[in-house]
JSON list of N, CA and C in Angstrom, two decimals:
[
{"chain": "A", "resi": 1, "resn": "MET", "atom": "N", "xyz": [-0.73, -32.28, -4.19]},
{"chain": "A", "resi": 1, "resn": "MET", "atom": "CA", "xyz": [-1.45, -31.24, -4.07]},
{"chain": "A", "resi": 1, "resn": "MET", "atom": "C", "xyz": [-0.86, -30.55, -4.58]},
{"chain": "A", "resi": 2, "resn": "LYS", "atom": "N", "xyz": [-1.36, -29.08, -5.53]},
{"chain": "A", "resi": 2, "resn": "LYS", "atom": "CA", "xyz": [-0.50, -28.24, -6.19]},
{"chain": "A", "resi": 2, "resn": "LYS", "atom": "C", "xyz": [-0.46, -27.29, -4.85]},
{"chain": "A", "resi": 3, "resn": "ASN", "atom": "N", "xyz": [0.95, -26.44, -5.34]},
{"chain": "A", "resi": 3, "resn": "ASN", "atom": "CA", "xyz": [1.55, -25.54, -4.40]},
{"chain": "A", "resi": 3, "resn": "ASN", "atom": "C", "xyz": [1.02, -24.07, -5.07]},
{"chain": "A", "resi": 4, "resn": "THR", "atom": "N", "xyz": [1.19, -23.05, -3.99]},
{"chain": "A", "resi": 4, "resn": "THR", "atom": "CA", "xyz": [0.92, -21.66, -3.99]},
{"chain": "A", "resi": 4, "resn": "THR", "atom": "C", "xyz": [1.49, -21.25, -5.71]},
{"chain": "A", "resi": 5, "resn": "LYS", "atom": "N", "xyz": [2.77, -21.51, -5.93]},
{"chain": "A", "resi": 5, "resn": "LYS", "atom": "CA", "xyz": [3.29, -20.82, -7.08]},
{"chain": "A", "resi": 5, "resn": "LYS", "atom": "C", "xyz": [2.76, -21.43, -8.57]},
{"chain": "A", "resi": 6, "resn": "ASP", "atom": "N", "xyz": [2.38, -22.77, -8.53]},
{"chain": "A", "resi": 6, "resn": "ASP", "atom": "CA", "xyz": [1.75, -23.18, -9.68]},
{"chain": "A", "resi": 6, "resn": "ASP", "atom": "C", "xyz": [-0.27, -22.51, -9.69]},
{"chain": "A", "resi": 7, "resn": "ARG", "atom": "N", "xyz": [-0.67, -22.49, -8.64]},
{"chain": "A", "resi": 7, "resn": "ARG", "atom": "CA", "xyz": [-1.51, -22.08, -8.69]},
{"chain": "A", "resi": 7, "resn": "ARG", "atom": "C", "xyz": [-1.90, -20.37, -9.34]},
{"chain": "A", "resi": 8, "resn": "GLU", "atom": "N", "xyz": [-0.84, -19.52, -8.62]},
{"chain": "A", "resi": 8, "resn": "GLU", "atom": "CA", "xyz": [-1.05, -18.32, -9.22]},
{"chain": "A", "resi": 8, "resn": "GLU", "atom": "C", "xyz": [-0.36, -18.29, -10.38]},
{"chain": "A", "resi": 9, "resn": "ASP", "atom": "N", "xyz": [0.58, -18.81, -10.98]},
{"chain": "A", "resi": 9, "resn": "ASP", "atom": "CA", "xyz": [0.99, -19.05, -12.52]},
{"chain": "A", "resi": 9, "resn": "ASP", "atom": "C", "xyz": [-0.04, -19.39, -13.28]},
{"chain": "A", "resi": 10, "resn": "LYS", "atom": "N", "xyz": [-1.35, -20.10, -12.84]},
{"chain": "A", "resi": 10, "resn": "LYS", "atom": "CA", "xyz": [-2.22, -20.34, -13.47]},
{"chain": "A", "resi": 10, "resn": "LYS", "atom": "C", "xyz": [-3.24, -19.24, -13.73]},
{"chain": "A", "resi": 11, "resn": "ILE", "atom": "N", "xyz": [-3.33, -18.66, -12.40]},
{"chain": "A", "resi": 11, "resn": "ILE", "atom": "CA", "xyz": [-4.11, -17.61, -12.44]},
{"chain": "A", "resi": 11, "resn": "ILE", "atom": "C", "xyz": [-3.62, -16.29, -13.49]},
{"chain": "A", "resi": 12, "resn": "MET", "atom": "N", "xyz": [-2.29, -16.34, -13.36]},
{"chain": "A", "resi": 12, "resn": "MET", "atom": "CA", "xyz": [-1.79, -15.01, -14.23]},
{"chain": "A", "resi": 12, "resn": "MET", "atom": "C", "xyz": [-1.86, -15.51, -15.46]},
{"chain": "A", "resi": 13, "resn": "LYS", "atom": "N", "xyz": [-2.16, -16.72, -16.00]},
{"chain": "A", "resi": 13, "resn": "LYS", "atom": "CA", "xyz": [-2.05, -17.01, -17.27]},
{"chain": "A", "resi": 13, "resn": "LYS", "atom": "C", "xyz": [-3.60, -16.79, -17.58]},
{"chain": "A", "resi": 14, "resn": "ALA", "atom": "N", "xyz": [-4.35, -17.41, -16.88]},
{"chain": "A", "resi": 14, "resn": "ALA", "atom": "CA", "xyz": [-5.94, -16.95, -17.47]},
{"chain": "A", "resi": 14, "resn": "ALA", "atom": "C", "xyz": [-6.12, -15.42, -17.56]},
{"chain": "A", "resi": 15, "resn": "LEU", "atom": "N", "xyz": [-5.55, -14.48, -16.84]},
{"chain": "A", "resi": 15, "resn": "LEU", "atom": "CA", "xyz": [-5.78, -13.06, -16.69]},
{"chain": "A", "resi": 15, "resn": "LEU", "atom": "C", "xyz": [-5.00, -12.82, -17.88]},
{"chain": "A", "resi": 16, "resn": "SER", "atom": "N", "xyz": [-3.95, -13.28, -18.24]},
{"chain": "A", "resi": 16, "resn": "SER", "atom": "CA", "xyz": [-2.98, -12.92, -19.63]},
{"chain": "A", "resi": 16, "resn": "SER", "atom": "C", "xyz": [-3.97, -13.01, -20.93]},
{"chain": "A", "resi": 17, "resn": "THR", "atom": "N", "xyz": [-4.88, -13.88, -20.81]},
{"chain": "A", "resi": 17, "resn": "THR", "atom": "CA", "xyz": [-5.90, -14.25, -22.20]},
{"chain": "A", "resi": 17, "resn": "THR", "atom": "C", "xyz": [-6.96, -13.09, -21.91]},
{"chain": "A", "resi": 18, "resn": "ALA", "atom": "N", "xyz": [-7.24, -12.35, -21.14]},
{"chain": "A", "resi": 18, "resn": "ALA", "atom": "CA", "xyz": [-7.98, -11.46, -21.08]},
{"chain": "A", "resi": 18, "resn": "ALA", "atom": "C", "xyz": [-8.05, -10.02, -20.61]},
{"chain": "A", "resi": 19, "resn": "PRO", "atom": "N", "xyz": [-7.55, -9.12, -21.63]},
{"chain": "A", "resi": 19, "resn": "PRO", "atom": "CA", "xyz": [-6.99, -8.06, -21.16]},
{"chain": "A", "resi": 19, "resn": "PRO", "atom": "C", "xyz": [-8.45, -7.29, -20.78]},
{"chain": "A", "resi": 20, "resn": "HIS", "atom": "N", "xyz": [-9.44, -7.68, -20.95]},
{"chain": "A", "resi": 20, "resn": "HIS", "atom": "CA", "xyz": [-10.41, -6.49, -20.39]},
{"chain": "A", "resi": 20, "resn": "HIS", "atom": "C", "xyz": [-11.09, -7.23, -18.78]},
{"chain": "A", "resi": 21, "resn": "GLY", "atom": "N", "xyz": [-10.24, -8.18, -18.42]},
{"chain": "A", "resi": 21, "resn": "GLY", "atom": "CA", "xyz": [-10.74, -8.73, -16.94]},
{"chain": "A", "resi": 21, "resn": "GLY", "atom": "C", "xyz": [-11.62, -10.04, -17.07]},
{"chain": "A", "resi": 22, "resn": "LEU", "atom": "N", "xyz": [-11.58, -10.54, -16.22]},
{"chain": "A", "resi": 22, "resn": "LEU", "atom": "CA", "xyz": [-12.59, -11.78, -15.77]},
{"chain": "A", "resi": 22, "resn": "LEU", "atom": "C", "xyz": [-12.97, -11.64, -14.10]},
{"chain": "A", "resi": 23, "resn": "TRP", "atom": "N", "xyz": [-14.37, -12.50, -13.94]},
{"chain": "A", "resi": 23, "resn": "TRP", "atom": "CA", "xyz": [-14.68, -12.52, -12.78]},
{"chain": "A", "resi": 23, "resn": "TRP", "atom": "C", "xyz": [-14.07, -13.57, -12.11]},
{"chain": "A", "resi": 24, "resn": "VAL", "atom": "N", "xyz": [-14.19, -13.79, -10.78]},
{"chain": "A", "resi": 24, "resn": "VAL", "atom": "CA", "xyz": [-13.36, -14.90, -10.04]},
{"chain": "A", "resi": 24, "resn": "VAL", "atom": "C", "xyz": [-13.92, -16.07, -10.72]},
{"chain": "A", "resi": 25, "resn": "ARG", "atom": "N", "xyz": [-14.93, -16.36, -10.74]},
{"chain": "A", "resi": 25, "resn": "ARG", "atom": "CA", "xyz": [-15.41, -17.70, -11.26]},
{"chain": "A", "resi": 25, "resn": "ARG", "atom": "C", "xyz": [-14.68, -18.27, -12.57]},
{"chain": "A", "resi": 26, "resn": "GLU", "atom": "N", "xyz": [-14.86, -17.17, -13.17]},
{"chain": "A", "resi": 26, "resn": "GLU", "atom": "CA", "xyz": [-13.89, -17.45, -14.73]},
{"chain": "A", "resi": 26, "resn": "GLU", "atom": "C", "xyz": [-12.46, -17.78, -14.48]},
{"chain": "A", "resi": 27, "resn": "ILE", "atom": "N", "xyz": [-12.03, -16.99, -13.73]},
{"chain": "A", "resi": 27, "resn": "ILE", "atom": "CA", "xyz": [-10.42, -16.93, -13.46]},
{"chain": "A", "resi": 27, "resn": "ILE", "atom": "C", "xyz": [-10.16, -18.56, -12.80]},
{"chain": "A", "resi": 28, "resn": "ALA", "atom": "N", "xyz": [-11.16, -19.25, -12.04]},
{"chain": "A", "resi": 28, "resn": "ALA", "atom": "CA", "xyz": [-11.34, -20.37, -11.43]},
{"chain": "A", "resi": 28, "resn": "ALA", "atom": "C", "xyz": [-11.63, -21.38, -12.64]},
{"chain": "A", "resi": 29, "resn": "ARG", "atom": "N", "xyz": [-12.32, -21.25, -13.23]},
{"chain": "A", "resi": 29, "resn": "ARG", "atom": "CA", "xyz": [-13.02, -22.28, -14.26]},
{"chain": "A", "resi": 29, "resn": "ARG", "atom": "C", "xyz": [-11.58, -22.41, -15.31]},
{"chain": "A", "resi": 30, "resn": "LYS", "atom": "N", "xyz": [-10.93, -21.24, -15.41]},
{"chain": "A", "resi": 30, "resn": "LYS", "atom": "CA", "xyz": [-9.55, -21.11, -16.38]},
{"chain": "A", "resi": 30, "resn": "LYS", "atom": "C", "xyz": [-8.73, -21.91, -16.02]},
{"chain": "A", "resi": 31, "resn": "ALA", "atom": "N", "xyz": [-8.31, -21.87, -14.68]},
{"chain": "A", "resi": 31, "resn": "ALA", "atom": "CA", "xyz": [-7.01, -21.80, -13.70]},
{"chain": "A", "resi": 31, "resn": "ALA", "atom": "C", "xyz": [-7.32, -23.62, -13.33]},
{"chain": "A", "resi": 32, "resn": "GLU", "atom": "N", "xyz": [-8.71, -24.15, -13.42]},
{"chain": "A", "resi": 32, "resn": "GLU", "atom": "CA", "xyz": [-9.00, -25.10, -12.96]},
{"chain": "A", "resi": 32, "resn": "GLU", "atom": "C", "xyz": [-8.62, -25.30, -11.61]},
{"chain": "A", "resi": 33, "resn": "ILE", "atom": "N", "xyz": [-9.15, -24.50, -10.78]},
{"chain": "A", "resi": 33, "resn": "ILE", "atom": "CA", "xyz": [-9.06, -24.28, -9.40]},
{"chain": "A", "resi": 33, "resn": "ILE", "atom": "C", "xyz": [-10.67, -23.78, -8.50]},
{"chain": "A", "resi": 34, "resn": "ASP", "atom": "N", "xyz": [-10.52, -24.23, -7.62]},
{"chain": "A", "resi": 34, "resn": "ASP", "atom": "CA", "xyz": [-11.82, -23.93, -7.00]},
{"chain": "A", "resi": 34, "resn": "ASP", "atom": "C", "xyz": [-11.96, -22.76, -6.64]},
{"chain": "A", "resi": 35, "resn": "LYS", "atom": "N", "xyz": [-13.32, -21.52, -6.75]},
{"chain": "A", "resi": 35, "resn": "LYS", "atom": "CA", "xyz": [-13.42, -20.42, -6.65]},
{"chain": "A", "resi": 35, "resn": "LYS", "atom": "C", "xyz": [-13.11, -19.81, -5.31]},
{"chain": "A", "resi": 36, "resn": "SER", "atom": "N", "xyz": [-13.04, -20.57, -4.49]},
{"chain": "A", "resi": 36, "resn": "SER", "atom": "CA", "xyz": [-12.66, -19.73, -3.03]},
{"chain": "A", "resi": 36, "resn": "SER", "atom": "C", "xyz": [-11.32, -19.84, -3.06]},
{"chain": "A", "resi": 37, "resn": "THR", "atom": "N", "xyz": [-10.53, -20.86, -3.67]},
{"chain": "A", "resi": 37, "resn": "THR", "atom": "CA", "xyz": [-8.81, -21.07, -3.79]},
{"chain": "A", "resi": 37, "resn": "THR", "atom": "C", "xyz": [-8.63, -19.76, -4.73]},
{"chain": "A", "resi": 38, "resn": "ALA", "atom": "N", "xyz": [-9.35, -19.40, -5.79]},
{"chain": "A", "resi": 38, "resn": "ALA", "atom": "CA", "xyz": [-8.91, -18.37, -6.80]},
{"chain": "A", "resi": 38, "resn": "ALA", "atom": "C", "xyz": [-9.22, -17.09, -5.42]},
{"chain": "A", "resi": 39, "resn": "SER", "atom": "N", "xyz": [-10.22, -17.07, -5.09]},
{"chain": "A", "resi": 39, "resn": "SER", "atom": "CA", "xyz": [-10.47, -15.60, -4.52]},
{"chain": "A", "resi": 39, "resn": "SER", "atom": "C", "xyz": [-9.13, -15.21, -3.34]},
{"chain": "A", "resi": 40, "resn": "ARG", "atom": "N", "xyz": [-8.94, -16.33, -2.80]},
{"chain": "A", "resi": 40, "resn": "ARG", "atom": "CA", "xyz": [-7.88, -16.15, -2.01]},
{"chain": "A", "resi": 40, "resn": "ARG", "atom": "C", "xyz": [-6.34, -15.97, -2.73]},
{"chain": "A", "resi": 41, "resn": "HIS", "atom": "N", "xyz": [-6.29, -16.68, -3.56]},
{"chain": "A", "resi": 41, "resn": "HIS", "atom": "CA", "xyz": [-5.02, -16.07, -4.36]},
{"chain": "A", "resi": 41, "resn": "HIS", "atom": "C", "xyz": [-4.91, -14.78, -4.58]},
{"chain": "A", "resi": 42, "resn": "LEU", "atom": "N", "xyz": [-5.95, -14.53, -5.27]},
{"chain": "A", "resi": 42, "resn": "LEU", "atom": "CA", "xyz": [-6.19, -13.30, -6.15]},
{"chain": "A", "resi": 42, "resn": "LEU", "atom": "C", "xyz": [-5.71, -11.99, -4.80]},
{"chain": "A", "resi": 43, "resn": "GLU", "atom": "N", "xyz": [-6.45, -12.23, -3.82]},
{"chain": "A", "resi": 43, "resn": "GLU", "atom": "CA", "xyz": [-6.23, -10.90, -2.88]},
{"chain": "A", "resi": 43, "resn": "GLU", "atom": "C", "xyz": [-5.00, -11.12, -2.45]},
{"chain": "A", "resi": 44, "resn": "ALA", "atom": "N", "xyz": [-4.37, -12.45, -2.49]},
{"chain": "A", "resi": 44, "resn": "ALA", "atom": "CA", "xyz": [-2.49, -12.13, -1.84]},
{"chain": "A", "resi": 44, "resn": "ALA", "atom": "C", "xyz": [-1.73, -11.60, -3.50]},
{"chain": "A", "resi": 45, "resn": "MET", "atom": "N", "xyz": [-2.44, -11.69, -4.29]},
{"chain": "A", "resi": 45, "resn": "MET", "atom": "CA", "xyz": [-1.33, -11.18, -5.30]},
{"chain": "A", "resi": 45, "resn": "MET", "atom": "C", "xyz": [-1.85, -9.78, -5.65]},
{"chain": "A", "resi": 46, "resn": "GLY", "atom": "N", "xyz": [-2.10, -8.89, -4.80]},
{"chain": "A", "resi": 46, "resn": "GLY", "atom": "CA", "xyz": [-2.11, -7.38, -5.07]},
{"chain": "A", "resi": 46, "resn": "GLY", "atom": "C", "xyz": [-1.68, -6.80, -5.50]},
{"chain": "A", "resi": 47, "resn": "GLU", "atom": "N", "xyz": [-0.55, -6.77, -5.95]},
{"chain": "A", "resi": 47, "resn": "GLU", "atom": "CA", "xyz": [0.77, -6.12, -6.47]},
{"chain": "A", "resi": 47, "resn": "GLU", "atom": "C", "xyz": [1.04, -6.49, -7.69]},
{"chain": "A", "resi": 48, "resn": "LYS", "atom": "N", "xyz": [0.29, -7.50, -8.25]},
{"chain": "A", "resi": 48, "resn": "LYS", "atom": "CA", "xyz": [0.29, -7.95, -9.58]},
{"chain": "A", "resi": 48, "resn": "LYS", "atom": "C", "xyz": [-0.98, -7.87, -10.26]},
{"chain": "A", "resi": 49, "resn": "ILE", "atom": "N", "xyz": [-2.01, -7.78, -9.62]},
{"chain": "A", "resi": 49, "resn": "ILE", "atom": "CA", "xyz": [-3.33, -7.61, -10.26]},
{"chain": "A", "resi": 49, "resn": "ILE", "atom": "C", "xyz": [-3.83, -6.46, -9.96]},
{"chain": "A", "resi": 50, "resn": "GLU", "atom": "N", "xyz": [-5.03, -5.53, -10.60]},
{"chain": "A", "resi": 50, "resn": "GLU", "atom": "CA", "xyz": [-6.00, -4.83, -10.15]},
{"chain": "A", "resi": 50, "resn": "GLU", "atom": "C", "xyz": [-7.41, -5.03, -10.54]},
{"chain": "A", "resi": 51, "resn": "PHE", "atom": "N", "xyz": [-8.50, -4.68, -9.77]},
{"chain": "A", "resi": 51, "resn": "PHE", "atom": "CA", "xyz": [-9.60, -5.05, -9.95]},
{"chain": "A", "resi": 51, "resn": "PHE", "atom": "C", "xyz": [-10.69, -3.85, -10.07]},
{"chain": "A", "resi": 52, "resn": "GLU", "atom": "N", "xyz": [-11.81, -3.90, -10.36]},
{"chain": "A", "resi": 52, "resn": "GLU", "atom": "CA", "xyz": [-12.88, -2.82, -10.30]},
{"chain": "A", "resi": 52, "resn": "GLU", "atom": "C", "xyz": [-14.03, -3.44, -10.50]},
{"chain": "A", "resi": 53, "resn": "PHE", "atom": "N", "xyz": [-14.95, -2.83, -9.57]},
{"chain": "A", "resi": 53, "resn": "PHE", "atom": "CA", "xyz": [-16.34, -3.10, -9.43]},
{"chain": "A", "resi": 53, "resn": "PHE", "atom": "C", "xyz": [-17.25, -3.26, -10.70]},
{"chain": "A", "resi": 54, "resn": "LEU", "atom": "N", "xyz": [-18.29, -4.02, -10.85]},
{"chain": "A", "resi": 54, "resn": "LEU", "atom": "CA", "xyz": [-18.80, -4.01, -12.02]},
{"chain": "A", "resi": 54, "resn": "LEU", "atom": "C", "xyz": [-20.13, -4.66, -11.54]},
{"chain": "A", "resi": 55, "resn": "GLY", "atom": "N", "xyz": [-21.33, -3.63, -11.31]},
{"chain": "A", "resi": 55, "resn": "GLY", "atom": "CA", "xyz": [-22.34, -3.85, -10.26]},
{"chain": "A", "resi": 55, "resn": "GLY", "atom": "C", "xyz": [-21.52, -4.35, -8.90]},
{"chain": "A", "resi": 56, "resn": "ARG", "atom": "N", "xyz": [-21.91, -5.31, -8.60]},
{"chain": "A", "resi": 56, "resn": "ARG", "atom": "CA", "xyz": [-21.84, -6.15, -7.26]},
{"chain": "A", "resi": 56, "resn": "ARG", "atom": "C", "xyz": [-20.53, -7.23, -7.36]},
{"chain": "A", "resi": 57, "resn": "ASN", "atom": "N", "xyz": [-19.84, -7.20, -8.59]},
{"chain": "A", "resi": 57, "resn": "ASN", "atom": "CA", "xyz": [-18.79, -7.98, -8.52]},
{"chain": "A", "resi": 57, "resn": "ASN", "atom": "C", "xyz": [-17.54, -7.35, -9.36]},
{"chain": "A", "resi": 58, "resn": "LYS", "atom": "N", "xyz": [-16.52, -8.16, -8.67]},
{"chain": "A", "resi": 58, "resn": "LYS", "atom": "CA", "xyz": [-15.01, -7.58, -9.14]},
{"chain": "A", "resi": 58, "resn": "LYS", "atom": "C", "xyz": [-14.78, -8.01, -10.17]},
{"chain": "A", "resi": 59, "resn": "VAL", "atom": "N", "xyz": [-14.02, -7.63, -11.18]},
{"chain": "A", "resi": 59, "resn": "VAL", "atom": "CA", "xyz": [-13.60, -7.82, -12.65]},
{"chain": "A", "resi": 59, "resn": "VAL", "atom": "C", "xyz": [-12.04, -7.65, -12.29]},
{"chain": "A", "resi": 60, "resn": "PHE", "atom": "N", "xyz": [-11.46, -8.46, -12.52]},
{"chain": "A", "resi": 60, "resn": "PHE", "atom": "CA", "xyz": [-9.87, -8.62, -11.94]},
{"chain": "A", "resi": 60, "resn": "PHE", "atom": "C", "xyz": [-9.18, -8.83, -13.33]},
{"chain": "A", "resi": 61, "resn": "ARG", "atom": "N", "xyz": [-7.92, -7.94, -13.64]},
{"chain": "A", "resi": 61, "resn": "ARG", "atom": "CA", "xyz": [-6.95, -7.92, -14.71]},
{"chain": "A", "resi": 61, "resn": "ARG", "atom": "C", "xyz": [-5.68, -8.05, -14.17]},
{"chain": "A", "resi": 62, "resn": "LEU", "atom": "N", "xyz": [-4.86, -7.80, -14.94]},
{"chain": "A", "resi": 62, "resn": "LEU", "atom": "CA", "xyz": [-3.15, -7.99, -14.71]},
{"chain": "A", "resi": 62, "resn": "LEU", "atom": "C", "xyz": [-2.97, -6.23, -14.60]},
{"chain": "A", "resi": 63, "resn": "ARG", "atom": "N", "xyz": [-2.09, -5.94, -13.68]},
{"chain": "A", "resi": 63, "resn": "ARG", "atom": "CA", "xyz": [-1.97, -4.49, -13.39]},
{"chain": "A", "resi": 63, "resn": "ARG", "atom": "C", "xyz": [-0.94, -4.02, -14.56]},
{"chain": "A", "resi": 64, "resn": "GLN", "atom": "N", "xyz": [-1.22, -2.99, -15.07]},
{"chain": "A", "resi": 64, "resn": "GLN", "atom": "CA", "xyz": [-0.59, -2.21, -16.16]},
{"chain": "A", "resi": 64, "resn": "GLN", "atom": "C", "xyz": [0.87, -1.33, -15.52]},
{"chain": "A", "resi": 65, "resn": "SER", "atom": "N", "xyz": [2.08, -2.08, -16.38]},
{"chain": "A", "resi": 65, "resn": "SER", "atom": "CA", "xyz": [3.17, -1.36, -15.94]},
{"chain": "A", "resi": 65, "resn": "SER", "atom": "C", "xyz": [3.45, 0.07, -16.12]}
]
């Protein structure tokens, strides 16, 4: 079973390839994890990422330093 750090690293890698941002489903697909798992990790990574609503969906991207 994968640990939290591995999953967060995969999410960060997925987001780094898309400066315009990704939906949760796209992040999950690129990180090869379940959508609900991706969503849970994204909520926990609040200081590293940002999001905006595009219609009813959240678009996540890496937080600009």
